[in-house]
mmCIF file of C-alpha atoms and ligand atoms in Angstrom:
data_model
loop_
_atom_site.group_PDB
_atom_site.id
_atom_site.type_symbol
_atom_site.label_atom_id
_atom_site.label_comp_id
_atom_site.label_asym_id
_atom_site.label_seq_id
_atom_site.Cartn_x
_atom_site.Cartn_y
_atom_site.Cartn_z
ATOM 1 C CA MET F 1 -13.800 3.092 -23.267
ATOM 2 C CA GLU F 2 -16.672 2.313 -25.641
ATOM 3 C CA ASN F 3 -16.456 -1.315 -24.535
ATOM 4 C CA LEU F 4 -16.678 -0.385 -20.879
ATOM 5 C CA LYS F 5 -19.624 1.912 -21.514
ATOM 6 C CA ALA F 6 -21.401 -0.817 -23.488
ATOM 7 C CA THR F 7 -20.708 -3.368 -20.750
ATOM 8 C CA LEU F 8 -22.020 -1.086 -18.025
ATOM 9 C CA LEU F 9 -25.099 -0.304 -20.084
ATOM 10 C CA LYS F 10 -25.718 -3.971 -20.817
ATOM 11 C CA HIS F 11 -25.680 -4.744 -17.098
ATOM 12 C CA ASN F 12 -27.549 -1.568 -16.184
ATOM 13 C CA LEU F 13 -24.717 -0.445 -13.898
ATOM 14 C CA THR F 14 -23.740 2.997 -12.692
ATOM 15 C CA LEU F 15 -20.329 3.379 -11.068
ATOM 16 C CA LYS F 16 -20.180 4.117 -7.337
ATOM 17 C CA LYS F 17 -17.982 6.979 -6.171
ATOM 18 C CA ALA F 18 -18.116 5.653 -2.601
ATOM 19 C CA PHE F 19 -16.225 2.537 -3.716
ATOM 20 C CA GLY F 20 -13.594 4.568 -5.606
ATOM 21 C CA GLN F 21 -14.825 3.187 -8.916
ATOM 22 C CA ASN F 22 -12.614 4.914 -11.492
ATOM 23 C CA PHE F 23 -11.937 2.244 -14.080
ATOM 24 C CA LEU F 24 -9.069 1.871 -16.535
ATOM 25 C CA THR F 25 -9.782 1.113 -20.154
ATOM 26 C CA ASP F 26 -6.594 1.919 -22.046
ATOM 27 C CA LEU F 27 -5.137 -1.452 -23.067
ATOM 28 C CA SER F 28 -1.608 -0.186 -23.593
ATOM 29 C CA LEU F 29 -1.628 1.407 -20.127
ATOM 30 C CA LEU F 30 -2.866 -1.859 -18.605
ATOM 31 C CA ASP F 31 -0.006 -3.682 -20.345
ATOM 32 C CA GLN F 32 2.474 -1.119 -19.011
ATOM 33 C CA ILE F 33 1.253 -1.712 -15.452
ATOM 34 C CA VAL F 34 1.625 -5.479 -15.920
ATOM 35 C CA GLU F 35 5.102 -4.913 -17.334
ATOM 36 C CA LYS F 36 6.081 -2.760 -14.329
ATOM 37 C CA ALA F 37 4.850 -5.557 -12.067
ATOM 38 C CA GLU F 38 7.461 -7.829 -13.680
ATOM 39 C CA VAL F 39 5.253 -10.885 -13.349
ATOM 40 C CA GLY F 40 5.567 -14.053 -15.385
ATOM 41 C CA GLU F 41 4.106 -17.503 -15.878
ATOM 42 C CA ASN F 42 5.162 -18.755 -12.432
ATOM 43 C CA ASP F 43 3.673 -15.859 -10.506
ATOM 44 C CA VAL F 44 0.585 -15.761 -8.341
ATOM 45 C CA VAL F 45 -1.050 -12.327 -8.243
ATOM 46 C CA LEU F 46 -3.421 -10.758 -5.766
ATOM 47 C CA GLU F 47 -5.555 -7.987 -7.241
ATOM 48 C CA ILE F 48 -7.591 -5.766 -4.937
ATOM 49 C CA GLY F 49 -10.628 -4.154 -6.553
ATOM 50 C CA CYS F 50 -11.169 -5.897 -9.904
ATOM 51 C CA GLY F 51 -13.817 -3.460 -11.139
ATOM 52 C CA ALA F 52 -14.882 -4.466 -14.647
ATOM 53 C CA GLY F 53 -11.890 -6.830 -14.905
ATOM 54 C CA ALA F 54 -9.660 -4.957 -17.376
ATOM 55 C CA LEU F 55 -6.452 -5.204 -15.305
ATOM 56 C CA THR F 56 -7.455 -8.687 -14.133
ATOM 57 C CA LYS F 57 -7.636 -9.853 -17.749
ATOM 58 C CA SER F 58 -4.268 -8.347 -18.700
ATOM 59 C CA LEU F 59 -2.671 -9.965 -15.651
ATOM 60 C CA SER F 60 -4.245 -13.352 -16.209
ATOM 61 C CA LYS F 61 -2.674 -13.627 -19.670
ATOM 62 C CA LYS F 62 0.825 -13.343 -18.138
ATOM 63 C CA VAL F 63 0.699 -15.199 -14.835
ATOM 64 C CA LYS F 64 -0.076 -18.580 -13.307
ATOM 65 C CA LYS F 65 -3.013 -17.453 -11.199
ATOM 66 C CA VAL F 66 -4.890 -14.280 -10.229
ATOM 67 C CA VAL F 67 -6.969 -14.059 -7.076
ATOM 68 C CA GLY F 68 -9.051 -10.884 -7.073
ATOM 69 C CA TYR F 69 -11.112 -9.294 -4.308
ATOM 70 C CA GLU F 70 -14.050 -7.061 -5.205
ATOM 71 C CA ILE F 71 -16.483 -5.493 -2.742
ATOM 72 C CA ASP F 72 -19.271 -4.689 -5.214
ATOM 73 C CA THR F 73 -21.412 -7.749 -5.926
ATOM 74 C CA ARG F 74 -23.211 -5.832 -8.718
ATOM 75 C CA LEU F 75 -20.035 -6.484 -10.751
ATOM 76 C CA LYS F 76 -20.520 -10.282 -10.597
ATOM 77 C CA PRO F 77 -22.188 -10.618 -14.025
ATOM 78 C CA VAL F 78 -19.721 -8.139 -15.598
ATOM 79 C CA LEU F 79 -16.679 -10.024 -14.327
ATOM 80 C CA LYS F 80 -18.246 -13.340 -15.345
ATOM 81 C CA ASP F 81 -18.678 -11.993 -18.881
ATOM 82 C CA VAL F 82 -15.293 -10.287 -19.188
ATOM 83 C CA LEU F 83 -13.264 -13.112 -17.667
ATOM 84 C CA GLU F 84 -15.137 -16.055 -19.188
ATOM 85 C CA GLN F 85 -12.059 -17.260 -21.105
ATOM 86 C CA ASN F 86 -9.587 -16.613 -18.278
ATOM 87 C CA LYS F 87 -9.651 -19.841 -16.333
ATOM 88 C CA ASN F 88 -6.762 -18.959 -14.013
ATOM 89 C CA VAL F 89 -8.768 -16.195 -12.289
ATOM 90 C CA GLU F 90 -10.684 -16.547 -9.057
ATOM 91 C CA ILE F 91 -12.744 -13.604 -7.826
ATOM 92 C CA VAL F 92 -13.782 -13.326 -4.191
ATOM 93 C CA PHE F 93 -16.644 -10.908 -3.606
ATOM 94 C CA ASN F 94 -15.737 -9.453 -0.263
ATOM 95 C CA ASP F 95 -14.473 -6.289 1.397
ATOM 96 C CA ILE F 96 -10.675 -6.720 1.539
ATOM 97 C CA MET F 97 -10.642 -4.847 4.871
ATOM 98 C CA LYS F 98 -12.888 -7.506 6.417
ATOM 99 C CA VAL F 99 -10.687 -10.450 5.480
ATOM 100 C CA SER F 100 -7.486 -11.091 7.419
ATOM 101 C CA VAL F 101 -4.239 -11.008 5.447
ATOM 102 C CA GLN F 102 -3.637 -14.534 6.766
ATOM 103 C CA GLU F 103 -6.891 -15.707 5.160
ATOM 104 C CA VAL F 104 -6.028 -13.984 1.866
ATOM 105 C CA GLU F 105 -2.600 -15.637 1.881
ATOM 106 C CA LYS F 106 -4.171 -19.049 2.520
ATOM 107 C CA LYS F 107 -6.199 -18.617 -0.667
ATOM 108 C CA LEU F 108 -3.136 -17.528 -2.644
ATOM 109 C CA GLY F 109 -1.223 -20.559 -1.379
ATOM 110 C CA ASP F 110 2.204 -19.321 -2.475
ATOM 111 C CA GLU F 111 4.444 -16.262 -2.635
ATOM 112 C CA TYR F 112 2.627 -13.544 -4.553
ATOM 113 C CA VAL F 113 2.722 -10.077 -6.055
ATOM 114 C CA LEU F 114 -0.016 -7.563 -5.192
ATOM 115 C CA VAL F 115 -1.071 -5.603 -8.276
ATOM 116 C CA ALA F 116 -3.922 -3.134 -8.024
ATOM 117 C CA ASN F 117 -5.517 0.078 -9.097
ATOM 118 C CA LEU F 118 -6.448 0.748 -5.493
ATOM 119 C CA PRO F 119 -9.704 2.319 -4.335
ATOM 120 C CA TYR F 120 -8.437 5.723 -3.184
ATOM 121 C CA TYR F 121 -10.484 5.931 0.000
ATOM 122 C CA ILE F 122 -8.598 3.028 1.612
ATOM 123 C CA THR F 123 -5.154 3.211 -0.030
ATOM 124 C CA THR F 124 -3.165 3.735 3.178
ATOM 125 C CA PRO F 125 -4.991 1.134 5.335
ATOM 126 C CA ILE F 126 -4.561 -1.492 2.608
ATOM 127 C CA ILE F 127 -0.839 -0.781 2.202
ATOM 128 C CA MET F 128 -0.245 -0.777 5.971
ATOM 129 C CA ARG F 129 -2.199 -4.008 6.543
ATOM 130 C CA PHE F 130 -0.152 -5.860 3.933
ATOM 131 C CA LEU F 131 3.146 -4.329 5.053
ATOM 132 C CA GLU F 132 2.500 -5.265 8.654
ATOM 133 C CA ASN F 133 0.907 -8.684 8.281
ATOM 134 C CA ALA F 134 1.913 -10.290 4.986
ATOM 135 C CA LYS F 135 4.256 -13.280 5.138
ATOM 136 C CA ASN F 136 4.471 -14.253 1.467
ATOM 137 C CA LEU F 137 4.294 -10.889 -0.304
ATOM 138 C CA LYS F 138 7.156 -10.246 -2.760
ATOM 139 C CA ARG F 139 6.137 -6.783 -3.932
ATOM 140 C CA MET F 140 3.241 -4.432 -4.470
ATOM 141 C CA VAL F 141 2.701 -2.592 -7.726
ATOM 142 C CA ILE F 142 -0.142 -0.233 -7.018
ATOM 143 C CA MET F 143 -1.849 2.728 -8.617
ATOM 144 C CA VAL F 144 -2.487 5.507 -6.117
ATOM 145 C CA GLN F 145 -3.063 9.268 -6.224
ATOM 146 C CA GLU F 146 0.088 10.992 -7.469
ATOM 147 C CA GLU F 147 0.545 12.921 -4.232
ATOM 148 C CA VAL F 148 0.354 9.692 -2.211
ATOM 149 C CA ALA F 149 2.783 8.017 -4.623
ATOM 150 C CA TYR F 150 5.444 10.626 -3.876
ATOM 151 C CA ARG F 151 4.835 10.249 -0.151
ATOM 152 C CA LEU F 152 5.300 6.464 -0.374
ATOM 153 C CA ALA F 153 8.552 6.773 -2.328
ATOM 154 C CA SER F 154 9.961 9.770 -0.464
ATOM 155 C CA LYS F 155 13.411 9.868 1.139
ATOM 156 C CA HIS F 156 14.096 11.003 4.713
ATOM 157 C CA SER F 157 14.467 14.761 5.206
ATOM 158 C CA CYS F 158 12.193 15.406 2.194
ATOM 159 C CA ALA F 159 8.886 17.225 2.597
ATOM 160 C CA ASP F 160 6.764 14.192 1.580
ATOM 161 C CA TYR F 161 8.393 11.848 4.123
ATOM 162 C CA GLY F 162 5.859 10.590 6.666
ATOM 163 C CA ALA F 163 4.914 7.700 8.947
ATOM 164 C CA ILE F 164 3.832 5.540 5.991
ATOM 165 C CA THR F 165 7.199 6.130 4.264
ATOM 166 C CA VAL F 166 8.962 4.823 7.358
ATOM 167 C CA GLY F 167 6.516 1.886 7.418
ATOM 168 C CA ILE F 168 7.597 0.998 3.877
ATOM 169 C CA ASN F 169 11.304 1.493 4.588
ATOM 170 C CA LEU F 170 11.074 -0.864 7.553
ATOM 171 C CA LYS F 171 10.028 -3.648 5.199
ATOM 172 C CA GLY F 172 11.570 -2.691 1.861
ATOM 173 C CA SER F 173 11.729 0.230 -0.540
ATOM 174 C CA ALA F 174 9.456 2.090 -2.945
ATOM 175 C CA GLU F 175 9.773 3.880 -6.255
ATOM 176 C CA VAL F 176 7.351 5.659 -8.574
ATOM 177 C CA VAL F 177 7.413 3.715 -11.847
ATOM 178 C CA LEU F 178 4.666 5.291 -13.954
ATOM 179 C CA LYS F 179 2.635 8.495 -14.020
ATOM 180 C CA VAL F 180 -0.975 8.233 -15.140
ATOM 181 C CA GLY F 181 -3.090 11.250 -16.051
ATOM 182 C CA ARG F 182 -6.665 11.506 -14.762
ATOM 183 C CA GLU F 183 -8.014 11.327 -18.336
ATOM 184 C CA LYS F 184 -7.071 7.634 -18.475
ATOM 185 C CA PHE F 185 -9.910 6.721 -16.083
ATOM 186 C CA THR F 186 -13.638 6.363 -16.514
ATOM 187 C CA PRO F 187 -14.953 8.501 -14.935
ATOM 188 C CA PRO F 188 -11.877 10.764 -14.573
ATOM 189 C CA PRO F 189 -11.065 11.528 -10.907
ATOM 190 C CA ASN F 190 -10.093 15.046 -9.745
ATOM 191 C CA VAL F 191 -6.389 14.207 -9.435
ATOM 192 C CA ASP F 192 -3.637 12.493 -11.411
ATOM 193 C CA SER F 193 -2.303 9.100 -10.375
ATOM 194 C CA ALA F 194 0.934 7.165 -10.370
ATOM 195 C CA VAL F 195 2.021 3.554 -10.080
ATOM 196 C CA VAL F 196 4.352 2.754 -7.192
ATOM 197 C CA ARG F 197 6.435 -0.368 -6.877
ATOM 198 C CA ILE F 198 7.178 -1.476 -3.303
ATOM 199 C CA ASP F 199 9.737 -4.275 -3.062
ATOM 200 C CA ILE F 200 9.693 -6.307 0.132
ATOM 201 C CA GLU F 201 13.081 -7.305 1.542
ATOM 202 C CA LYS F 202 12.335 -10.258 3.800
ATOM 203 C CA ASP F 203 15.209 -9.835 6.253
ATOM 204 C CA LYS F 204 15.786 -6.101 6.070
ATOM 205 C CA PHE F 205 15.719 -5.826 9.878
ATOM 206 C CA VAL F 206 16.167 -8.977 11.934
ATOM 207 C CA GLY F 207 14.858 -9.490 15.470
ATOM 208 C CA VAL F 208 12.973 -6.199 15.506
ATOM 209 C CA ASP F 209 9.844 -5.643 17.588
ATOM 210 C CA TYR F 210 7.832 -3.807 14.931
ATOM 211 C CA ASP F 211 5.066 -2.858 17.375
ATOM 212 C CA ASN F 212 7.591 -0.879 19.416
ATOM 213 C CA VAL F 213 9.107 0.759 16.332
ATOM 214 C CA ARG F 214 5.637 1.773 15.093
ATOM 215 C CA GLN F 215 4.874 3.389 18.450
ATOM 216 C CA VAL F 216 8.036 5.481 18.153
ATOM 217 C CA VAL F 217 7.200 6.449 14.554
ATOM 218 C CA LYS F 218 3.683 7.426 15.653
ATOM 219 C CA CYS F 219 5.193 9.528 18.444
ATOM 220 C CA ALA F 220 7.699 11.240 16.110
ATOM 221 C CA PHE F 221 4.960 12.285 13.672
ATOM 222 C CA SER F 222 2.358 13.072 16.366
ATOM 223 C CA ASN F 223 3.241 16.718 15.890
ATOM 224 C CA ARG F 224 5.204 17.038 12.693
ATOM 225 C CA ARG F 225 6.372 20.579 13.270
ATOM 226 C CA LYS F 226 7.800 19.850 16.711
ATOM 227 C CA MET F 227 11.292 18.557 17.364
ATOM 228 C CA LEU F 228 11.514 14.872 18.255
ATOM 229 C CA VAL F 229 12.641 15.674 21.785
ATOM 230 C CA ASN F 230 9.359 17.490 22.459
ATOM 231 C CA ASN F 231 7.252 14.707 20.966
ATOM 232 C CA LEU F 232 9.135 12.142 23.103
ATOM 233 C CA MET F 233 8.481 14.221 26.222
ATOM 234 C CA ASN F 234 4.764 14.546 25.400
ATOM 235 C CA VAL F 235 4.034 11.000 24.302
ATOM 236 C CA TYR F 236 6.248 9.080 26.751
ATOM 237 C CA LYS F 237 5.798 11.555 29.629
ATOM 238 C CA LEU F 238 9.553 12.078 29.970
ATOM 239 C CA SER F 239 11.582 14.904 31.471
ATOM 240 C CA ARG F 240 13.589 16.930 28.935
ATOM 241 C CA ALA F 241 16.808 15.429 30.347
ATOM 242 C CA ASP F 242 15.539 11.846 29.853
ATOM 243 C CA ALA F 243 14.295 12.598 26.336
ATOM 244 C CA GLU F 244 17.611 14.210 25.425
ATOM 245 C CA ASN F 245 19.547 11.261 26.857
ATOM 246 C CA ILE F 246 17.614 8.925 24.567
ATOM 247 C CA LEU F 247 18.626 10.997 21.528
ATOM 248 C CA ILE F 248 22.250 11.131 22.698
ATOM 249 C CA SER F 249 22.309 7.318 23.149
ATOM 250 C CA ALA F 250 20.935 6.967 19.602
ATOM 251 C CA ASN F 251 23.627 9.319 18.250
ATOM 252 C CA LEU F 252 20.992 11.773 17.069
ATOM 253 C CA PRO F 253 21.169 15.589 17.255
ATOM 254 C CA LEU F 254 18.940 17.124 19.924
ATOM 255 C CA THR F 255 17.228 19.339 17.353
ATOM 256 C CA ILE F 256 16.213 16.522 15.012
ATOM 257 C CA ARG F 257 12.634 16.078 13.746
ATOM 258 C CA GLY F 258 10.743 12.872 12.879
ATOM 259 C CA GLU F 259 11.073 13.506 9.142
ATOM 260 C CA ASN F 260 14.909 13.456 9.417
ATOM 261 C CA LEU F 261 15.165 9.897 10.751
ATOM 262 C CA THR F 262 15.781 6.829 8.600
ATOM 263 C CA ALA F 263 14.068 3.487 9.276
ATOM 264 C CA GLN F 264 17.335 2.310 10.868
ATOM 265 C CA ASP F 265 17.262 5.340 13.214
ATOM 266 C CA TYR F 266 13.736 4.390 14.295
ATOM 267 C CA VAL F 267 14.800 0.803 14.954
ATOM 268 C CA ASN F 268 17.712 2.028 17.121
ATOM 269 C CA LEU F 269 15.516 4.512 18.939
ATOM 270 C CA ALA F 270 12.839 1.898 19.733
ATOM 271 C CA ASP F 271 15.553 -0.383 21.061
ATOM 272 C CA ILE F 272 16.737 2.315 23.454
ATOM 273 C CA ILE F 273 13.286 3.529 24.544
ATOM 274 C CA TYR F 274 11.807 0.106 25.185
ATOM 275 C CA LYS F 275 14.963 -1.296 26.820
ATOM 276 C CA LYS F 276 14.908 1.723 29.070
ATOM 277 C CA ASP F 277 11.235 1.005 29.766
ATOM 278 C CA THR F 278 11.915 -2.561 30.935
ATOM 279 C CA ASN F 279 14.823 -1.353 33.094
ATOM 280 C CA ASP F 280 12.657 1.253 34.863
HETATM 281 N N1 SAM C 1 -9.192 -2.743 -11.276
HETATM 282 C C1 SAM C 1 -10.197 -1.924 -11.911
HETATM 283 C C2 SAM C 1 -9.541 -1.036 -12.944
HETATM 284 O O1 SAM C 1 -8.318 -0.846 -12.857
HETATM 285 O O2 SAM C 1 -10.240 -0.531 -13.808
HETATM 286 C C3 SAM C 1 -10.982 -1.102 -10.910
HETATM 287 C C4 SAM C 1 -10.188 -0.181 -10.020
HETATM 288 S S1 SAM C 1 -11.182 0.954 -9.096
HETATM 289 C C5 SAM C 1 -10.050 2.260 -8.822
HETATM 290 C C6 SAM C 1 -11.241 0.247 -7.463
HETATM 291 C C7 SAM C 1 -12.081 -1.012 -7.323
HETATM 292 O O3 SAM C 1 -11.991 -1.450 -5.951
HETATM 293 C C8 SAM C 1 -13.573 -0.836 -7.582
HETATM 294 O O4 SAM C 1 -14.031 -1.850 -8.447
HETATM 295 C C9 SAM C 1 -14.252 -0.966 -6.213
HETATM 296 O O5 SAM C 1 -15.543 -1.505 -6.260
HETATM 297 C C10 SAM C 1 -13.267 -1.894 -5.508
HETATM 298 N N2 SAM C 1 -13.281 -1.762 -4.037
HETATM 299 C C11 SAM C 1 -13.517 -0.647 -3.308
HETATM 300 N N3 SAM C 1 -13.423 -0.916 -2.008
HETATM 301 C C12 SAM C 1 -13.073 -2.214 -1.888
HETATM 302 C C13 SAM C 1 -12.840 -3.066 -0.780
HETATM 303 N N4 SAM C 1 -12.934 -2.618 0.468
HETATM 304 N N5 SAM C 1 -12.543 -4.368 -1.014
HETATM 305 C C14 SAM C 1 -12.465 -4.835 -2.290
HETATM 306 N N6 SAM C 1 -12.687 -4.070 -3.379
HETATM 307 C C15 SAM C 1 -12.984 -2.772 -3.189
#
């Protein structure tokens, strides 16, 4: 912590809340995150939001290469200082949301692990972009707000289960691997955090049209409190009989809600809805 404060002072920097700048300083915590990422000397790592480079440095000691993205160009001299000895690190000063995943993957050049203490204001968009577009991603090990962590790792029929949980289960699986109290950050945020590990299973569903499945997921959670049959009627402009027939074909109870369906159920449902569509 003293080091970080001294570094910020030296470079006359104040941290920006708008960029989600809550930095980690606890070395043993940084090592625990790296350990949970299970990365080794052959791994390429993508880090999003390098901040003052503490996690970047811990990662670089363990892996073959780290490519980091950082939006805040004021951190250039800090990262240059902190990472002077770490020759396997390349920092790109850009907004990760403005670079295509394809472009990021070109820079990484190999299969990779995403490790990050994510800026909280864009946690979900970052996760969804990589889930939907990444070709070479092996897993994500990401620090997020504790409440979000439990949503990401939730199981169907649990209160935290939502559209993003289904999004993860379509591509792999998630588990909460570490809880991190707010006092571990500088400055401390208003909430506690947790590290989530999302493993990607390349061929979890084969031959699936993910755009169609996502539309069905969006429909099912469009009104969380309503039964799926009602959401299907509203979103797809179906009669009750047609909506019920879809559920019957998918072997689902007529009273089911979006939060009760597994990723496999959504795949089946999309198959039925969109086949029906092309037959109409
Ligand atoms: N990795 C550092 C650590 O653990 O101490 C910093 C983590 S801090 C929670 C999030 C970092 O993401 C900040 O440095 C912030 O400037 C950066 N950031 C915010 N929005 C970003 C974006 N759109 N693209 C890239 N970096 C971003």
